[in-house]
XYZ file of C-alpha atoms in Angstrom:
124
model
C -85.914 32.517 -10.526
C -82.422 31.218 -11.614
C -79.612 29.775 -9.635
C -77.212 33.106 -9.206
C -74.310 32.024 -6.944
C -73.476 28.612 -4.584
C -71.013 29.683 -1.227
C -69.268 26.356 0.882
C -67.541 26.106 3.893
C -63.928 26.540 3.891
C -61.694 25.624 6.822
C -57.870 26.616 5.038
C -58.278 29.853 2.800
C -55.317 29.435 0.766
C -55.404 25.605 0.439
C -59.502 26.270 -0.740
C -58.370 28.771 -3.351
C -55.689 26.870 -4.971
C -57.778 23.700 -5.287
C -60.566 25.707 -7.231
C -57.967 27.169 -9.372
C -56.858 23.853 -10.563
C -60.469 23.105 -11.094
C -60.100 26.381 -13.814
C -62.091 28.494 -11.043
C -61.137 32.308 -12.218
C -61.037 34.176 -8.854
C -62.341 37.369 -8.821
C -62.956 38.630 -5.704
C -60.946 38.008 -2.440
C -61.706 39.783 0.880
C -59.232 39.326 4.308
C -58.572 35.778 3.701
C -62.229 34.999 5.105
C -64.132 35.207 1.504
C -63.208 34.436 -2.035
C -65.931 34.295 -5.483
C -65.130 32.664 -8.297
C -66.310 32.691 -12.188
C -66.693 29.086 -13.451
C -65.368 28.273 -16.495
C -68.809 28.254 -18.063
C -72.388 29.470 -17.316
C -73.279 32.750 -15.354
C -73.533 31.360 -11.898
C -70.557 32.480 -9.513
C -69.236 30.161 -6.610
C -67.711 31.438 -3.487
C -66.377 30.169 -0.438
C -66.160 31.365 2.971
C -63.917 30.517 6.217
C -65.561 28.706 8.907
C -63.929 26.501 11.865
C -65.011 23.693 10.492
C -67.568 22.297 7.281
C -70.419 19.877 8.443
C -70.743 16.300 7.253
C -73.153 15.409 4.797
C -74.106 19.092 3.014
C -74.671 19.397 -0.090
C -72.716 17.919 -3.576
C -72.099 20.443 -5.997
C -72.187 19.183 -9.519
C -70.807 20.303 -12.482
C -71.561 19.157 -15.731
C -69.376 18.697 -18.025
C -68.799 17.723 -21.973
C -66.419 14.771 -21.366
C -66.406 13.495 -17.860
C -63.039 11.070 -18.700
C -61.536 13.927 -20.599
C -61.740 16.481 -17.647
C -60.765 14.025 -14.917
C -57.436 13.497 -16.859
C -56.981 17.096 -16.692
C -57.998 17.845 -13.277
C -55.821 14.517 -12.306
C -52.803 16.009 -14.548
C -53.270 18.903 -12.441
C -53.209 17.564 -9.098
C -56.574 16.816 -8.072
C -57.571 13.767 -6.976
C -60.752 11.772 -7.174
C -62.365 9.966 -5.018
C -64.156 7.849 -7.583
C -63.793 7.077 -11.039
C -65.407 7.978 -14.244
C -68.430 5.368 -14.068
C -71.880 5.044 -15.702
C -74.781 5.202 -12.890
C -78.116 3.327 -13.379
C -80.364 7.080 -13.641
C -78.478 7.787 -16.990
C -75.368 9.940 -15.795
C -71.151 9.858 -15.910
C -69.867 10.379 -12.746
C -66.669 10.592 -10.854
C -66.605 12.268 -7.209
C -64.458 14.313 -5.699
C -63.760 16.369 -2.079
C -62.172 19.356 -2.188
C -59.866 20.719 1.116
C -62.543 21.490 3.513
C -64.533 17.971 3.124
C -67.510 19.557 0.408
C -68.605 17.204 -2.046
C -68.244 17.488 -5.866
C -69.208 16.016 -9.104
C -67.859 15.897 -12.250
C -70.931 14.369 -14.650
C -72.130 14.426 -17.829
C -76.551 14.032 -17.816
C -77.251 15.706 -21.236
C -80.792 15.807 -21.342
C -81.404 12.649 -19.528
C -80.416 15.546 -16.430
C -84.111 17.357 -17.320
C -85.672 14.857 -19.198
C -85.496 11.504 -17.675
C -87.530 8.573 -19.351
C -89.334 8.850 -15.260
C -90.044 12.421 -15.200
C -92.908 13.476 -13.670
C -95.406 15.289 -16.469
Protein backbone atom coordinates (compact mmCIF):
# COMPACT_ATOMS: atom_id res chain seq x y z
CA UNK A 1 0.00 0.00 0.00
CA UNK A 2 1.54 3.49 -0.73
CA UNK A 3 0.25 6.92 -0.09
CA UNK A 4 -1.28 7.85 -3.81
CA UNK A 5 -2.96 11.28 -3.42
CA UNK A 6 -3.94 13.77 -0.15
CA UNK A 7 -7.42 16.14 -1.06
CA UNK A 8 -8.18 19.38 1.68
CA UNK A 9 -10.87 21.54 2.09
CA UNK A 10 -10.96 24.63 0.18
CA UNK A 11 -13.33 27.50 0.92
CA UNK A 12 -11.95 30.27 -2.12
CA UNK A 13 -11.00 28.25 -5.39
CA UNK A 14 -8.90 30.76 -6.93
CA UNK A 15 -7.24 32.13 -3.75
CA UNK A 16 -6.45 27.97 -2.93
CA UNK A 17 -4.87 27.57 -6.35
CA UNK A 18 -2.63 30.47 -6.39
CA UNK A 19 -1.26 29.78 -2.91
CA UNK A 20 -0.20 26.14 -4.03
CA UNK A 21 1.33 27.56 -7.05
CA UNK A 22 3.64 29.67 -5.08
CA UNK A 23 4.33 26.61 -3.07
CA UNK A 24 5.73 25.20 -6.85
CA UNK A 25 2.35 23.03 -6.93
CA UNK A 26 2.12 22.20 -10.94
CA UNK A 27 -1.69 22.11 -11.52
CA UNK A 28 -2.87 19.68 -13.66
CA UNK A 29 -6.24 19.15 -13.49
CA UNK A 30 -9.04 21.76 -12.80
CA UNK A 31 -12.79 20.92 -12.95
CA UNK A 32 -15.78 23.91 -12.55
CA UNK A 33 -13.95 25.81 -10.01
CA UNK A 34 -15.05 23.04 -7.35
CA UNK A 35 -11.80 20.64 -7.83
CA UNK A 36 -8.20 21.19 -8.68
CA UNK A 37 -4.97 18.20 -8.47
CA UNK A 38 -1.75 19.10 -8.31
CA UNK A 39 1.86 17.37 -9.04
CA UNK A 40 4.31 18.24 -6.22
CA UNK A 41 7.47 19.25 -7.04
CA UNK A 42 8.87 15.88 -6.05
CA UNK A 43 7.68 12.29 -5.32
CA UNK A 44 4.67 10.52 -7.11
CA UNK A 45 1.92 11.42 -4.74
CA UNK A 46 -0.65 14.06 -6.22
CA UNK A 47 -2.52 16.66 -3.91
CA UNK A 48 -5.86 18.05 -4.67
CA UNK A 49 -8.24 20.27 -3.21
CA UNK A 50 -11.85 20.56 -3.25
CA UNK A 51 -14.54 23.47 -2.47
CA UNK A 52 -16.45 23.14 0.60
CA UNK A 53 -18.40 25.98 2.70
CA UNK A 54 -16.15 25.88 5.12
CA UNK A 55 -12.70 23.58 6.39
CA UNK A 56 -12.98 22.15 10.03
CA UNK A 57 -10.61 23.07 12.83
CA UNK A 58 -8.04 20.83 13.85
CA UNK A 59 -7.69 18.22 10.57
CA UNK A 60 -4.91 17.07 9.59
CA UNK A 61 -1.09 18.84 8.92
CA UNK A 62 0.29 18.00 5.75
CA UNK A 63 4.03 17.83 5.76
CA UNK A 64 6.43 18.14 3.29
CA UNK A 65 9.86 17.37 3.57
CA UNK A 66 12.21 19.14 2.32
CA UNK A 67 16.26 19.39 1.66
CA UNK A 68 16.78 22.80 3.34
CA UNK A 69 13.95 23.90 5.51
CA UNK A 70 15.66 27.76 5.87
CA UNK A 71 16.45 27.67 2.21
CA UNK A 72 12.78 26.98 1.05
CA UNK A 73 11.11 29.28 3.57
CA UNK A 74 13.18 32.17 1.99
CA UNK A 75 11.76 31.20 -1.21
CA UNK A 76 8.28 30.55 -0.34
CA UNK A 77 8.59 33.99 1.85
CA UNK A 78 10.22 35.76 -1.40
CA UNK A 79 7.21 34.55 -3.00
CA UNK A 80 4.56 35.69 -0.85
CA UNK A 81 3.80 33.11 1.55
CA UNK A 82 3.84 33.60 4.90
CA UNK A 83 4.67 31.47 7.89
CA UNK A 84 3.26 31.09 10.79
CA UNK A 85 6.38 29.87 12.55
CA UNK A 86 9.89 29.93 11.97
CA UNK A 87 12.54 27.58 10.89
CA UNK A 88 13.24 25.90 14.45
CA UNK A 89 14.82 22.64 15.69
CA UNK A 90 12.08 20.43 17.68
CA UNK A 91 13.14 18.07 20.54
CA UNK A 92 12.01 14.51 18.24
CA UNK A 93 14.93 15.38 15.78
CA UNK A 94 13.11 17.54 13.00
CA UNK A 95 13.32 21.37 11.23
CA UNK A 96 10.21 22.85 11.23
CA UNK A 97 8.42 25.98 10.27
CA UNK A 98 4.42 25.98 9.96
CA UNK A 99 2.32 27.37 7.78
CA UNK A 100 -1.78 27.79 6.87
CA UNK A 101 -2.70 28.04 3.62
CA UNK A 102 -6.23 30.13 2.51
CA UNK A 103 -8.79 27.81 3.75
CA UNK A 104 -7.22 27.33 7.47
CA UNK A 105 -5.30 23.56 6.55
CA UNK A 106 -2.19 23.09 8.24
CA UNK A 107 1.29 22.67 6.65
CA UNK A 108 4.82 21.84 7.30
CA UNK A 109 7.83 22.58 5.85
CA UNK A 110 10.55 20.00 7.71
CA UNK A 111 13.49 18.36 7.18
CA UNK A 112 13.53 14.53 9.40
CA UNK A 113 16.12 12.66 7.22
CA UNK A 114 16.12 9.40 8.61
CA UNK A 115 15.53 10.40 12.12
CA UNK A 116 11.63 10.67 10.20
CA UNK A 117 11.75 6.47 9.97
CA UNK A 118 14.36 5.73 12.17
CA UNK A 119 14.13 7.46 15.42
CA UNK A 120 16.69 6.50 18.25
CA UNK A 121 12.73 5.44 20.06
CA UNK A 122 11.40 3.40 17.35
CA UNK A 123 9.54 0.65 18.16
CA UNK A 124 11.47 -2.79 16.82
Amino acid sequence: MRLNQITVGATDFDESIAFYAKLGFRLIVSADRRYARFELPDGEATFSIHVQDAVPAGGPVIYLEVDDVDDTVRHLRSNGIVFDTAPANQSWRWREARLTDPAGNSLCIFKAGANRRYPPWRIS
